[in-house]
PDB file of C-alpha atoms in Angstrom:
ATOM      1  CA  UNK H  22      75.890  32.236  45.874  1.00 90.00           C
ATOM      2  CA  UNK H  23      74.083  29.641  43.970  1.00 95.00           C
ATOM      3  CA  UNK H  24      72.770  27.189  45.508  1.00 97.00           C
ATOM      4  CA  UNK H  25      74.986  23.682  46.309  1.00 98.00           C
ATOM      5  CA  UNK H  26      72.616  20.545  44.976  1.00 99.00           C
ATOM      6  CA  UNK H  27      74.176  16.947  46.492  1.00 99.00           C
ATOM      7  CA  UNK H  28      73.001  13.803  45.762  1.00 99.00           C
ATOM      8  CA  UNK H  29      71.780  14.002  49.324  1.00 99.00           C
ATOM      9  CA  UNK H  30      69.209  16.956  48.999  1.00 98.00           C
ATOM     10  CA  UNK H  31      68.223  17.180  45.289  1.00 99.00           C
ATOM     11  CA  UNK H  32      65.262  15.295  45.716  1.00 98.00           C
ATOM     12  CA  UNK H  33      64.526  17.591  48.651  1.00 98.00           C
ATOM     13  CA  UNK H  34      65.848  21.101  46.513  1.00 98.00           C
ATOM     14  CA  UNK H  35      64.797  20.230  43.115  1.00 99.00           C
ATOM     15  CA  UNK H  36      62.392  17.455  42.379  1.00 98.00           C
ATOM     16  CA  UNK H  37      60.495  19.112  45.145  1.00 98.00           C
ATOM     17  CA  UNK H  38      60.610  22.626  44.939  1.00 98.00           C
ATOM     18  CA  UNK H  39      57.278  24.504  44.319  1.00 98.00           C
ATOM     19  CA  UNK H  40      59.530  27.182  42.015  1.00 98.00           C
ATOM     20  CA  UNK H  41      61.130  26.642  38.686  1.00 98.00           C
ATOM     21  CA  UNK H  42      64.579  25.391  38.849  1.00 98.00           C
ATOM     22  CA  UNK H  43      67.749  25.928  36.933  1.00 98.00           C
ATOM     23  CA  UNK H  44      70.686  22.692  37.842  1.00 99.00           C
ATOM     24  CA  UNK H  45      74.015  23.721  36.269  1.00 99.00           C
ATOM     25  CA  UNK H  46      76.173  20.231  36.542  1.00 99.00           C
ATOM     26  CA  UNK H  47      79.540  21.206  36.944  1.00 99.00           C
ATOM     27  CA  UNK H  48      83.468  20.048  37.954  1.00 98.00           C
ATOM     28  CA  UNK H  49      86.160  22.676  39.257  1.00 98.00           C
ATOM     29  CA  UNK H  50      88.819  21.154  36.349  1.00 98.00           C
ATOM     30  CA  UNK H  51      85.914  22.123  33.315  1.00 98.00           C
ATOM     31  CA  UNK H  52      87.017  25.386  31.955  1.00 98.00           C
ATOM     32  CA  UNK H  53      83.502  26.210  30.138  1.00 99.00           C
ATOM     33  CA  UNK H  54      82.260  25.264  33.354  1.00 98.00           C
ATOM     34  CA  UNK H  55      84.231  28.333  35.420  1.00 98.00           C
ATOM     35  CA  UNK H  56      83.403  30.743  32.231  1.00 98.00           C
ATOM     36  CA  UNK H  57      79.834  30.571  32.552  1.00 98.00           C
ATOM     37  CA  UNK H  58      79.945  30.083  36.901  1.00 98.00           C
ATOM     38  CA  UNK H  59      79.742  33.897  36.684  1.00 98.00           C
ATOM     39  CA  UNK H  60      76.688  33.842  34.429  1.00 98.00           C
ATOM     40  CA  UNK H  61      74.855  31.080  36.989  1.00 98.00           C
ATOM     41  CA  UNK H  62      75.496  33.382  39.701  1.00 98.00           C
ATOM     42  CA  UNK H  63      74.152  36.447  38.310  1.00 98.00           C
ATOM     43  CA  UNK H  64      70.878  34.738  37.905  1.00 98.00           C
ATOM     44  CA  UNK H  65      71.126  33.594  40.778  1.00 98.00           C
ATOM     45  CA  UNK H  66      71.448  36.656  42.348  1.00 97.00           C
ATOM     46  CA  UNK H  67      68.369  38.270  39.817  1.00 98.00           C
ATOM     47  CA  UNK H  68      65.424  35.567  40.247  1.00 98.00           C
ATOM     48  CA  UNK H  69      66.697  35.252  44.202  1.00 96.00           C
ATOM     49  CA  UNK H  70      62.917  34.445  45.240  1.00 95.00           C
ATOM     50  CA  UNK H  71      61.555  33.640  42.020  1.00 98.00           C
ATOM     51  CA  UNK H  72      63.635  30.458  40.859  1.00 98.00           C
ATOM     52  CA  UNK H  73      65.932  28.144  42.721  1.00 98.00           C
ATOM     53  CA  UNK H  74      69.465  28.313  40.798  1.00 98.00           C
ATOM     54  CA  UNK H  75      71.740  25.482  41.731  1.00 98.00           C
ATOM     55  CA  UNK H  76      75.118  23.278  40.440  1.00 98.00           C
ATOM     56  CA  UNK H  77      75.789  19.977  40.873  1.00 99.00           C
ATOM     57  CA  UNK H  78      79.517  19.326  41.205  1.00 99.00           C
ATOM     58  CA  UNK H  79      79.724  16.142  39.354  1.00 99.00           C
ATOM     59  CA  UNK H  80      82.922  14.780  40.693  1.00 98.00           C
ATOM     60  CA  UNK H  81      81.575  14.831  44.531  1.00 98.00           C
ATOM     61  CA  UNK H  82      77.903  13.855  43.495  1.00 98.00           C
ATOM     62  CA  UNK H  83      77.892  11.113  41.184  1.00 97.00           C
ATOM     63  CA  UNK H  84      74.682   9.722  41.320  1.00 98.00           C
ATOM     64  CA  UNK H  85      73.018  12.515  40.290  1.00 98.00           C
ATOM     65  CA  UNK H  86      74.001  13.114  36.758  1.00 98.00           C
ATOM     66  CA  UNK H  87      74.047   9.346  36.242  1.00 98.00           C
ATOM     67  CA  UNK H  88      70.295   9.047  37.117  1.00 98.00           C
ATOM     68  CA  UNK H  89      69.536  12.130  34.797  1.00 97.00           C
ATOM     69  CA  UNK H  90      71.944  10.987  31.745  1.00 98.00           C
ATOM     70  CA  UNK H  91      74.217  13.797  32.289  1.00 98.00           C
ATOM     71  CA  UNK H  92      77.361  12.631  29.940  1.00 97.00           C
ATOM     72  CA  UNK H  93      78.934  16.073  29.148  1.00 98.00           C
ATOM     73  CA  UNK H  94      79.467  18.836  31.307  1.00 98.00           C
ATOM     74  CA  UNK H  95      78.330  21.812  31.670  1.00 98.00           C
ATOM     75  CA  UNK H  96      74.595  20.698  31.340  1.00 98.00           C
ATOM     76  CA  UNK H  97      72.078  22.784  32.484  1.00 98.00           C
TER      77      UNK H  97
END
């Protein structure tokens, strides 16, 4: 499973991370959101090792996508 970016660890899990990283900012009601979850977790799942693959869910971490001008979701 992908992994779950807050705005408690993203600094820790992103900003910091010594691999490349993919952030998929999300919400549960976004309906291109759940079409391409599959998608996020395949590559997940295919650069496990390689890449840190992550979602923000932008309804429980709000600072987050404010700080990086997310207006629109899904942003990756």
């Amino acid at each position: 499973m992908a992994v779950e970016f807050t705005d408690a660890n993203f600094k820790e899990l992103v900003l910091d991370s010594d691999k490349p990283v993919l952030v998929d900012f999300w919400a549960t009601w976004c309906g291109p959101c759940r079409a391409i979850a599959p998608v996020i977790e395949e590559l997940h799942t295919e650069l496990d090792g390689k890449a840190v693959i992550g979602k923000v869910n932008v309804d429980e971490n709000s600072d987050t996508p404010v700080t990086y001008g997310v207006r629109n979701i899904p942003t990756l």
